[in-house]
Each structure stands twice: as C-alpha cells, then as structure tokens.
mmCIF file of C-alpha atoms in Angstrom:
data_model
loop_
_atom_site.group_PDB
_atom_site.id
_atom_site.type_symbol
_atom_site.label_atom_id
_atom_site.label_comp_id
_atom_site.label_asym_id
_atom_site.label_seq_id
_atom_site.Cartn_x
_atom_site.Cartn_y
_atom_site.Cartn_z
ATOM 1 C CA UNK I 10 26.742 -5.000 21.979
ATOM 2 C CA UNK I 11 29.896 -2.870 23.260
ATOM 3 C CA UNK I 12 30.773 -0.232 20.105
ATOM 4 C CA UNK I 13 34.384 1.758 20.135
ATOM 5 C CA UNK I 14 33.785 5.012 21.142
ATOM 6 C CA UNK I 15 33.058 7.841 18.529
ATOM 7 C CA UNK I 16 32.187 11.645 18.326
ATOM 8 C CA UNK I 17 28.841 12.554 18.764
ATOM 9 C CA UNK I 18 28.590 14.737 15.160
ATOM 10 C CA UNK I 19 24.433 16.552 14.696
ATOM 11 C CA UNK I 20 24.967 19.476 12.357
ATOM 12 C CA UNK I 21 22.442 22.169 11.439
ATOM 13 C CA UNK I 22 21.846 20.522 8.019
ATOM 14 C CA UNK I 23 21.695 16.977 9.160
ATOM 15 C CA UNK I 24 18.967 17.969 11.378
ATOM 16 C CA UNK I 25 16.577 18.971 8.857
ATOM 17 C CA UNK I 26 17.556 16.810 5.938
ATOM 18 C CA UNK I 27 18.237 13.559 5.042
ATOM 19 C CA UNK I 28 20.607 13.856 2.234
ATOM 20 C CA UNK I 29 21.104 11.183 -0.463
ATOM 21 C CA UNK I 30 18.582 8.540 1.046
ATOM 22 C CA UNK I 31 17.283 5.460 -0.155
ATOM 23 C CA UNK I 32 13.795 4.642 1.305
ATOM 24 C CA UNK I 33 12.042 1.449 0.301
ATOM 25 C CA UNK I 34 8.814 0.350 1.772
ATOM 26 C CA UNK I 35 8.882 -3.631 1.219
ATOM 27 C CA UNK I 36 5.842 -6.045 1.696
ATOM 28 C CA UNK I 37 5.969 -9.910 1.107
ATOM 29 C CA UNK I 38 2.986 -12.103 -0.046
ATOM 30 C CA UNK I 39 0.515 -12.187 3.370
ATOM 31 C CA UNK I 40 -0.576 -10.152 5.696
ATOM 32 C CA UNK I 41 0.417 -6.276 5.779
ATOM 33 C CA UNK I 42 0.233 -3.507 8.108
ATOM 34 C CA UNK I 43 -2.270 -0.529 8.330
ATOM 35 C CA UNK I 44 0.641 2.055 7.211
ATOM 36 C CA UNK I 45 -1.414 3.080 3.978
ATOM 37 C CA UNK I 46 -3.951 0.835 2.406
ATOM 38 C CA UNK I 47 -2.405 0.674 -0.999
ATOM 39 C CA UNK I 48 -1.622 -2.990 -2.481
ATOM 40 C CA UNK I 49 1.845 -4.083 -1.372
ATOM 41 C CA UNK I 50 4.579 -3.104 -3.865
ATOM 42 C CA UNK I 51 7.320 -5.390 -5.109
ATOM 43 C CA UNK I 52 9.927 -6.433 -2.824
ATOM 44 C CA UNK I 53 12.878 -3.487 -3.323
ATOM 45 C CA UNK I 54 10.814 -1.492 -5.233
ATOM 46 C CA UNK I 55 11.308 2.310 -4.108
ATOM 47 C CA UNK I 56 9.091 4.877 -2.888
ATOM 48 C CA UNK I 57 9.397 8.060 -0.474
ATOM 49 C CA UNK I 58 8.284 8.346 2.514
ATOM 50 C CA UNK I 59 4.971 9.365 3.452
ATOM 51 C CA UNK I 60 4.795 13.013 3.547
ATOM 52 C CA UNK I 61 3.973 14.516 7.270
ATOM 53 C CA UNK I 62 -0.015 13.532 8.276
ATOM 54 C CA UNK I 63 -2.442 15.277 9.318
ATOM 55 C CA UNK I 64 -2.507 16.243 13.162
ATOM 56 C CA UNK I 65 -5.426 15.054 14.853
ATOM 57 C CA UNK I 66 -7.870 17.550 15.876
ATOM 58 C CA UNK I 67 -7.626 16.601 19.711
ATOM 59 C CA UNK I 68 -3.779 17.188 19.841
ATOM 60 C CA UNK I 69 -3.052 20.863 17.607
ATOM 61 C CA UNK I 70 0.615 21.594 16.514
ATOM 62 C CA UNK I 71 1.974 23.218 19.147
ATOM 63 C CA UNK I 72 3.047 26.974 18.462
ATOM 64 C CA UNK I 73 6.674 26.658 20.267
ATOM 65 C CA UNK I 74 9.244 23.494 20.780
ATOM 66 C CA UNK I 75 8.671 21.113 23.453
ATOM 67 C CA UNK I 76 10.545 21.147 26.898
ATOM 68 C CA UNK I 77 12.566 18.282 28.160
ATOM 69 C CA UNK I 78 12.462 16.991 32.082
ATOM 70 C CA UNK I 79 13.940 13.906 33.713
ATOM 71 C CA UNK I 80 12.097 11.382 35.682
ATOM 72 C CA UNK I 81 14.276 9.439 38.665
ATOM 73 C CA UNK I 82 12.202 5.657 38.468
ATOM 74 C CA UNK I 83 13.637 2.644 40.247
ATOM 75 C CA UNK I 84 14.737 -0.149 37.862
ATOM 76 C CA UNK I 85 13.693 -3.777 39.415
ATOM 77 C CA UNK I 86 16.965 -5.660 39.776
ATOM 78 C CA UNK I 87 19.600 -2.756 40.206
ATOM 79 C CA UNK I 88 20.556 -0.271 43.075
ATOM 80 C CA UNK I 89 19.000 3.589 43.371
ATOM 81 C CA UNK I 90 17.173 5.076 40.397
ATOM 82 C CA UNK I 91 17.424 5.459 37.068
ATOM 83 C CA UNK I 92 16.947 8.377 34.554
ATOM 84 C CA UNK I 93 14.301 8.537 31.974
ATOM 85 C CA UNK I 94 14.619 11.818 29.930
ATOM 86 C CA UNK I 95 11.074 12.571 28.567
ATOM 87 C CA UNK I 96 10.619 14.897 25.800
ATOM 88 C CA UNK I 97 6.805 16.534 25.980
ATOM 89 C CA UNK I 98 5.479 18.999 23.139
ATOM 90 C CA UNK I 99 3.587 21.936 24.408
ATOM 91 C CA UNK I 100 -0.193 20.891 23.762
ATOM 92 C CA UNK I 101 -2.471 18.797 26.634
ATOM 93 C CA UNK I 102 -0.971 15.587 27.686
ATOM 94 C CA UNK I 103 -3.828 13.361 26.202
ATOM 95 C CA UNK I 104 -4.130 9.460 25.288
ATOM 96 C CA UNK I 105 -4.252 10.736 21.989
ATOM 97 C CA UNK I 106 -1.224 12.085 22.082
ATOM 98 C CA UNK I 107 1.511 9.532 20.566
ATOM 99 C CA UNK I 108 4.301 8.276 22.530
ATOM 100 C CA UNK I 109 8.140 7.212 21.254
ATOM 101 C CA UNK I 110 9.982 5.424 23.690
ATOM 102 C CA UNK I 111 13.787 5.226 22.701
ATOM 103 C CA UNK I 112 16.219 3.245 23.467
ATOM 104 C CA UNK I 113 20.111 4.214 23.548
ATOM 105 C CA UNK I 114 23.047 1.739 22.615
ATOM 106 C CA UNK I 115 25.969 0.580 24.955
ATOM 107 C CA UNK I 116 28.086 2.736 26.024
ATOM 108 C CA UNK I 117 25.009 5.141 26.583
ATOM 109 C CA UNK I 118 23.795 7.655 29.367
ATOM 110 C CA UNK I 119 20.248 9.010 29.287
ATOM 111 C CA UNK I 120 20.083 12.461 30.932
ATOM 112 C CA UNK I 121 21.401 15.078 28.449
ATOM 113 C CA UNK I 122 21.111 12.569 25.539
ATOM 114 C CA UNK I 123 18.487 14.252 23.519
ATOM 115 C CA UNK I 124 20.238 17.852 23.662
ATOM 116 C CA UNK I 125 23.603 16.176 23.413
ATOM 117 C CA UNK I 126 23.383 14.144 19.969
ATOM 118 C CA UNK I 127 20.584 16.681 18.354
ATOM 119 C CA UNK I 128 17.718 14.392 18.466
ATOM 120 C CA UNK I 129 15.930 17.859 20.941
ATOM 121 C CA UNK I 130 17.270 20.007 17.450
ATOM 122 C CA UNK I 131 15.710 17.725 15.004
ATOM 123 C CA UNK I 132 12.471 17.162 17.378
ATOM 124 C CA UNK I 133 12.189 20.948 17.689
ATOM 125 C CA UNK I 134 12.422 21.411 13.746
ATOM 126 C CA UNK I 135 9.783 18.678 13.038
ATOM 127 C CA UNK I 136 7.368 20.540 15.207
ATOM 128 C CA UNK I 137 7.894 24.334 14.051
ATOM 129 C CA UNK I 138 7.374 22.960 10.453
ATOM 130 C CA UNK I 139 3.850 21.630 11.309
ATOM 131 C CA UNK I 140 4.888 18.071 11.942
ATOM 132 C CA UNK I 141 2.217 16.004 14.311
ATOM 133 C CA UNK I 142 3.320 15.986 17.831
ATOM 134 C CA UNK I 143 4.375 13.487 20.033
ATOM 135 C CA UNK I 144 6.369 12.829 23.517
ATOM 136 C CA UNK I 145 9.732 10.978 23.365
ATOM 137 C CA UNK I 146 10.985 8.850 26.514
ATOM 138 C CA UNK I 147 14.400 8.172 26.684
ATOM 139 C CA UNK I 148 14.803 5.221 29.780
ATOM 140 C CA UNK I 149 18.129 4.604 31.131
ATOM 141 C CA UNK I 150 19.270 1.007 30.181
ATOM 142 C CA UNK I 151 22.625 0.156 32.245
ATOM 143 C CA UNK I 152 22.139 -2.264 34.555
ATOM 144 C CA UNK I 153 24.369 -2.849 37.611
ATOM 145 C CA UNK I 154 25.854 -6.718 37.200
ATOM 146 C CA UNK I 155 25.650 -6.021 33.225
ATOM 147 C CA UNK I 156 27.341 -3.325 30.842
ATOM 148 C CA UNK I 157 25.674 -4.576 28.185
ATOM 149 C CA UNK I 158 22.048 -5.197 29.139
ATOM 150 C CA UNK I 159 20.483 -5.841 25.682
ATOM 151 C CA UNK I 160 17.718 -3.811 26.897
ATOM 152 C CA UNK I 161 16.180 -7.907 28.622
ATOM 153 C CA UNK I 162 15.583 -9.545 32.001
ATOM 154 C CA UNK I 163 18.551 -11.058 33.151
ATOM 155 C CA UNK I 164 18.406 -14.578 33.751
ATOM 156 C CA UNK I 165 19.964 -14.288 36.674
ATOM 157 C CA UNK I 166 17.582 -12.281 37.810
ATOM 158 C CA UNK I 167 19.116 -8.587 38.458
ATOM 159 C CA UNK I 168 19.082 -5.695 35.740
ATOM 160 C CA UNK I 169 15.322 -6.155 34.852
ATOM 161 C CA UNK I 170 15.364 -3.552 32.162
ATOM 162 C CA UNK I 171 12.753 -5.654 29.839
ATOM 163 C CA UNK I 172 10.088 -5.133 33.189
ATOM 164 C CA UNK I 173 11.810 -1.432 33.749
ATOM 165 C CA UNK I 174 10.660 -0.353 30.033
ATOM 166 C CA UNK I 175 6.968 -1.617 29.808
ATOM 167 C CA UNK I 176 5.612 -1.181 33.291
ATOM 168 C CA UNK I 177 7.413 1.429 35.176
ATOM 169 C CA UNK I 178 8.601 3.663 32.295
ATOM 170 C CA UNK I 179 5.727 3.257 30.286
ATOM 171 C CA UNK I 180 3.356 3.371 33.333
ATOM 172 C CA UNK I 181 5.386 6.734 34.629
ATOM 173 C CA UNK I 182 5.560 8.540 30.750
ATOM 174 C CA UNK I 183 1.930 8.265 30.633
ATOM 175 C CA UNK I 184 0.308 8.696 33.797
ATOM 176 C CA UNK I 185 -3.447 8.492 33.575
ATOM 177 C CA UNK I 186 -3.503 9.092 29.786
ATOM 178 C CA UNK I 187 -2.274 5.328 29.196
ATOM 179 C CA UNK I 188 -2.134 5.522 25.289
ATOM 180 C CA UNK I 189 -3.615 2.658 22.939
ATOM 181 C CA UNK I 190 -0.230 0.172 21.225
ATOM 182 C CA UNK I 191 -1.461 2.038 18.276
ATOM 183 C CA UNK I 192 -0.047 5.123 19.308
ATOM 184 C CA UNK I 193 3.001 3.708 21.278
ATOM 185 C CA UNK I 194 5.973 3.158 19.323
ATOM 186 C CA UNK I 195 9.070 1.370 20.174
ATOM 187 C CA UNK I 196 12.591 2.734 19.081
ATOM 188 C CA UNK I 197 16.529 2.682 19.456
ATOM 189 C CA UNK I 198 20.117 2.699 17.913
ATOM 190 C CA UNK I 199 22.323 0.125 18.004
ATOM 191 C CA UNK I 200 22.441 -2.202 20.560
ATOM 192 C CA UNK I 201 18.718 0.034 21.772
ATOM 193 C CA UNK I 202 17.707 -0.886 17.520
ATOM 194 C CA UNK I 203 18.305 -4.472 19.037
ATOM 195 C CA UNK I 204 16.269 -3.842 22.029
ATOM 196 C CA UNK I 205 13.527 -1.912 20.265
ATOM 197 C CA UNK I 206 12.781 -4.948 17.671
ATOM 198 C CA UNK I 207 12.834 -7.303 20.987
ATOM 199 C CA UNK I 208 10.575 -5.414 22.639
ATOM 200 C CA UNK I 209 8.314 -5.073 20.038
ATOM 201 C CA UNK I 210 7.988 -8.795 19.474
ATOM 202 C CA UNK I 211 7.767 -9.620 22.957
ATOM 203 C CA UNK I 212 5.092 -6.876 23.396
ATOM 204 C CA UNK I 213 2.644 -6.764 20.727
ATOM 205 C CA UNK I 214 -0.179 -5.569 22.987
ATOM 206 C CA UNK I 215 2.396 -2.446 24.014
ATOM 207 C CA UNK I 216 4.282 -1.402 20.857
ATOM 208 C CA UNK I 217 2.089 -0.594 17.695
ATOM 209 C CA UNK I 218 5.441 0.907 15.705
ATOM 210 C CA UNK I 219 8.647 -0.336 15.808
ATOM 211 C CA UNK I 220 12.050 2.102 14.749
ATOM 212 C CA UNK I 221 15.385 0.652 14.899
ATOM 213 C CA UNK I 222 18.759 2.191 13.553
ATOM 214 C CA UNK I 223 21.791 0.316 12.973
ATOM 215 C CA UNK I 224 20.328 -2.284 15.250
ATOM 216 C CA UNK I 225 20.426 -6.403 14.733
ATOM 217 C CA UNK I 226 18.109 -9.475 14.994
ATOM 218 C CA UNK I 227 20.582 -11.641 15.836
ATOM 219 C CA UNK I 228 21.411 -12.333 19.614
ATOM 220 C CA UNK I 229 24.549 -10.438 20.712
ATOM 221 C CA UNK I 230 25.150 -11.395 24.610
ATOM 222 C CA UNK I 231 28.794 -10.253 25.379
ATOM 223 C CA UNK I 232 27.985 -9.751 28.739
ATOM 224 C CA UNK I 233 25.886 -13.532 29.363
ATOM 225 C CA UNK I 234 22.350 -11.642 30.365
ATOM 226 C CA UNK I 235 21.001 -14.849 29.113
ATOM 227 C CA UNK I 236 23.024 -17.020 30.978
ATOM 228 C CA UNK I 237 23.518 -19.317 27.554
ATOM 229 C CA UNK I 238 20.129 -20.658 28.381
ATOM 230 C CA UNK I 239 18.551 -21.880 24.952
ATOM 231 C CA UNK I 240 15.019 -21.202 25.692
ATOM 232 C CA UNK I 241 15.942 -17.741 26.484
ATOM 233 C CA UNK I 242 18.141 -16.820 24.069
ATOM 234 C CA UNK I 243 15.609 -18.241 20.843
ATOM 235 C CA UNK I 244 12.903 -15.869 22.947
ATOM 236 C CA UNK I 245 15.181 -12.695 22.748
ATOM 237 C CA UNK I 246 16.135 -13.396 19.476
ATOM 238 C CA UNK I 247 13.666 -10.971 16.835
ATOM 239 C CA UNK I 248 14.906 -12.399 13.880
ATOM 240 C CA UNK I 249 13.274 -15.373 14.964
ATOM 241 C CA UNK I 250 10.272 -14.253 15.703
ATOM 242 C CA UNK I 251 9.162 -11.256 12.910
ATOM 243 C CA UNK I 252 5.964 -12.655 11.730
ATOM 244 C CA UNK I 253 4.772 -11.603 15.339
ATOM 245 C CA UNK I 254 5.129 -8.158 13.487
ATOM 246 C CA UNK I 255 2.519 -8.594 10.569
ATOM 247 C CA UNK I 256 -0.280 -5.962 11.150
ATOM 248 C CA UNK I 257 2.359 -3.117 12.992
ATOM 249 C CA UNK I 258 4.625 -0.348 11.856
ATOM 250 C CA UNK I 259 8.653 -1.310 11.009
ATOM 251 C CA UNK I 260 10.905 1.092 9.973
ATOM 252 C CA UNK I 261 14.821 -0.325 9.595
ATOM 253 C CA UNK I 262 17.604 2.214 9.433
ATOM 254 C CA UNK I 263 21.203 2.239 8.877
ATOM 255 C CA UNK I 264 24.354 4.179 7.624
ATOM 256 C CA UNK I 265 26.295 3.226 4.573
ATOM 257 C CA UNK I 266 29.402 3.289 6.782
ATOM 258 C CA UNK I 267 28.528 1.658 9.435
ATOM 259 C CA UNK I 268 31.358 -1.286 9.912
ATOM 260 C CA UNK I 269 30.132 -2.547 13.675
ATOM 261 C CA UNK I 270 30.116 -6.438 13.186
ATOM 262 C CA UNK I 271 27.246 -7.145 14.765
ATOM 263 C CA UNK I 272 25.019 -4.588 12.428
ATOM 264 C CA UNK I 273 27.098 -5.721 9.198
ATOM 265 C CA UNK I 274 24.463 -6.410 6.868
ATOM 266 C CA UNK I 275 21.374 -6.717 9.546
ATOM 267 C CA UNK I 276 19.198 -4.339 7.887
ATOM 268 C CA UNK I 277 19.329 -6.114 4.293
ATOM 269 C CA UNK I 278 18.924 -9.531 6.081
ATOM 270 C CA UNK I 279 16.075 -8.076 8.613
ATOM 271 C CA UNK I 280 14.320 -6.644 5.603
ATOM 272 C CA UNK I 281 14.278 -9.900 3.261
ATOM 273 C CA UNK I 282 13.133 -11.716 6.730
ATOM 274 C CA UNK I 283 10.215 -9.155 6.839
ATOM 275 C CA UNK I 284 9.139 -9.432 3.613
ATOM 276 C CA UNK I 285 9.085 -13.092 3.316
ATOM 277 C CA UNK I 286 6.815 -13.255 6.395
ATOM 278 C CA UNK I 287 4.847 -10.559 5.165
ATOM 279 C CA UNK I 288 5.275 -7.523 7.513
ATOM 280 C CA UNK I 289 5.029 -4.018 5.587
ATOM 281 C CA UNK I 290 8.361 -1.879 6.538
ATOM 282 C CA UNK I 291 10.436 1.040 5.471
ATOM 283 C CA UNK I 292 14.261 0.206 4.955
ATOM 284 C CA UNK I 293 16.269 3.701 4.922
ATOM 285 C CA UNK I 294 19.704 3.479 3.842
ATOM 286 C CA UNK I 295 21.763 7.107 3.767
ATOM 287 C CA UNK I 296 25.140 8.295 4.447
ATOM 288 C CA UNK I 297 26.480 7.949 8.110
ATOM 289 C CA UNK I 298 28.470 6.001 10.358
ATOM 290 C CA UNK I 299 27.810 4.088 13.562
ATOM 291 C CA UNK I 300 27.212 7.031 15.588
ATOM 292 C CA UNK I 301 23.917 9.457 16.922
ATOM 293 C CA UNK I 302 24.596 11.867 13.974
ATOM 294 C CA UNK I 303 22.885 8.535 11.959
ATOM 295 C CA UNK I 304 19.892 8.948 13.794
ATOM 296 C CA UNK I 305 19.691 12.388 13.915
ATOM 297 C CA UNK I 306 20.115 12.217 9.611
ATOM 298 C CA UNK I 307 17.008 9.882 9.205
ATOM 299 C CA UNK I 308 15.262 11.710 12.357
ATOM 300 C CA UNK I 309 13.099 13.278 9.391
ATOM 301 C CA UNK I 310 12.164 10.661 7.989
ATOM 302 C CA UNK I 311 11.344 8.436 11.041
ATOM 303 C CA UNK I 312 8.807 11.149 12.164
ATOM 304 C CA UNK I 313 7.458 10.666 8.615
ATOM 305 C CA UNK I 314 6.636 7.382 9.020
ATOM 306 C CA UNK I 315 5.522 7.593 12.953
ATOM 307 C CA UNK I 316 3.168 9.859 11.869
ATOM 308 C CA UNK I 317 1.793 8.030 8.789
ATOM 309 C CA UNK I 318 1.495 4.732 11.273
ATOM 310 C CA UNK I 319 -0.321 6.798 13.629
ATOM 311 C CA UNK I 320 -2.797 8.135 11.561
ATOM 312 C CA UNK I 321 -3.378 4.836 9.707
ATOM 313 C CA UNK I 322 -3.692 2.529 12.420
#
C-alpha cells in the first residue's frame, strides 16, 4: 500500500500518554485467547487495558534505557543486505526475554526509524517506569523488483521478505536464545499492520501476539507481488483466514483521522470478523492521523497488552 507522504510528528506528551482513547477488548461465542482468564465480555463492551504485569523474575527491569544497533542480513531474492534495527533492553539476552518484531509501512526505511518517529522515546519511558522488558526488531522490508512488498514472497520469486522475516531475522534477533511463539510477537503500521496480521496467520507456530496499527485484512497488491494468482492472493489475505488466530494475542489500532483508503474502516470490520470467529482482541481507537506519531500515541498501551499476553500465555 503506497501512502502520500506526511511529517513524522512524536511529541513529549504523546510519548507517555494516550490521550482520549477508546480501548475495547471484544470476544465472540468460541474459543478465546489466554490474555486474562475472565469470561468473554459482550461484543463492544469497554474496558482498559491491562495495567503493566509483573516482570518475570529471570528478566529484572532494567535500571537504564536500552541501546539500539543495526544488523546488515541478506534478504533471499534481492541484491546486498538489508538493515534490521534491533532495540535490546539492558538485562541478559535470555529466551525468556520477549521479542517484538515490527514491521514499517511503504514508503519506509529501517535504520534510524525507532529514534526518528519516537518509538526509542516511548520504549525508553515504558522501561524507566517499571514496564516489563523486551527487544524490538525492526527488519527492512523494500524489496528490489517491488516498492510495495506487502511484507510476502513474491510470486515471481525475488523480494522474499515473508522467508527474510521468520528465518533470517528471527533466527539473527535471537541467536541461541530462540524464544517460545508465546513470547514472540508480531507487529506493524500500515501497510507493516497488513504484514503483521499476515504473518501471524501464516505463522502460528512463530507469532504468539499479533499488533497492527492502521493496517488492513484486505489484499492491497499495487505493485502485483502476487502476480494475480488466486491461490496466492486468498493465502495472503488475513481477513480470510482469522479463526487461525483463536488461542493468540490481537491488538487492532487506528487513528480517528486516518483517511488512507485502504485502512478506511479496517479496524471496525477486522474487529466484528474477530469476534464472530471467536478470537479475544483489543480494538484502540484515539486521536491521530495516518502517520508514526499514531503509533507512538497507543505505544503505551500496546506495551500494556504485550505484557499482559506475555505473562498470560
């Protein structure tokens, strides 16, 4: 999904707060996920977050902010290397230690992402308040034949960036302290929201939490990744395919004035889908347009309920 260019806005205050938010967690009739063990609540009825959990005894809050560093991996499919910006918290590097892996949209450029739309900020105030700790990876996902990559395996077989995410980036992030899917979450904004819910359906034994902001279920291909092949395009098409998500983590979040056609209305439809199959989410709705400074508003909130999956699960 190509967006028109807009300002990268992360103030002070929309680091630490989400201001004027409305957080729902929805369930449907069947199954639900392990984020609290609580009966599911009517569909649109309204409830905050989960305040921050517990951290786990083997991974202590860490004392100062984490540091950022950039691994150079080669992307199957594509010329050179690409960037994967990794944000680690300063405690050990164990399995127990969760893992985000997020996705950008299109245009995007990894290196300097995390310091240039305040995501670093926001991660740095979670974890000098006390807030569990966990790495972020941020992969680079152009591709050489494609702009638009959607984050998939081309059909025509360059810009593997489906195969670039969950073996080499996830195999490089972790090292020898692979972590369990419980404690590997899946996340991204806009056409990387899109990606992140793909992902996660495709990759249920990977991805035990999925986060996606102002991204879609619906298959956007602008730049023909999928060649128009129909057994491709109904596999890397989510909204098809939710009730693969029954027994993991959702959260769905979008700005109120966010007018990109493609995300027009995705998070209402996404969360009536995931209800009616009976996955347990969070829908958060708050002020914000199609832009970082979104993500970096609800950035709160989405480390609430990363940390509530991964304690529960």
């Amino acid at each position: 999904m190509r967006v028109r260019p807009r300002a990268v806005v992360a103030t002070a205050a929309g680091v630490v707060a989400v201001a004027a938010s409305v957080v729902a967690v929805l369930g449907g009739s069947g199954p639900v996920s392990s984020i609290g063990r609580a009966a599911t609540p009517a569909v649109g009825a309204a409830r905050p977050v989960p305040a921050p959990a517990s951290v786990p005894p083997a991974v202590p809050t860490p004392a100062i902010p984490g540091t950022v560093t950039t691994l150079h991996l080669h992307a199957p499919g594509t010329s050179g290397d690409r960037a994967v910006e990794v944000y680690r918290p300063s405690v050990p590097d164990v399995a127990t230690l969760p893992v985000l892996y997020l996705l950008h949209g299109v245009p995007g450029q990894t290196e300097g992402l995390l310091e240039s739309t305040g995501v670093r900020a926001a991660l740095d105030a979670w974890l000098t308040s006390g807030g569990a700790p966990f790495v972020v990876a941020v992969p680079d996902g152009n591709g050489d034949n494609h702009d638009d990559t959607e984050w998939a395996d081309a059909a025509d077989g360059s810009d593997q960036l489906e195969t670039f995410v969950t073996q080499t980036v996830v195999g490089a992030v972790e090292g020898f302290h692979l972590r369990p899917s419980r404690l590997r979450a899946i996340g991204g904004f806009s056409m990387g929201g899109y990606g992140a819910l793909n992902l996660g359906v495709r990759h249920p034994e990977l991805f035990g939490s999925v986060v996606s902001v102002a991204g879609y279920g619906d298959l956007d291909d602008p730049d023909g990744v999928f060649d128009g092949r129909p057994t491709l395009e109904r596999a890397n098409t989510p909204a098809r395919h939710l009730a693969s998500l029954r027994g993991r983590a959702v959260y769905l979040g979008v700005g109120t004035d966010d007018d990109e056609p493609v995300v027009d209305g995705q998070a209402a439809s996404l969360s009536a889908a995931l209800s009616a199959d009976g996955v347990r989410h969070t829908l958060n709705v708050t002020p914000g347009e199609h832009d970082w400074s979104t993500v970096v508003t609800q950035w709160p909130a989405i480390c609430r309920f990363l940390a509530a999956s991964w304690q529960s699960q």
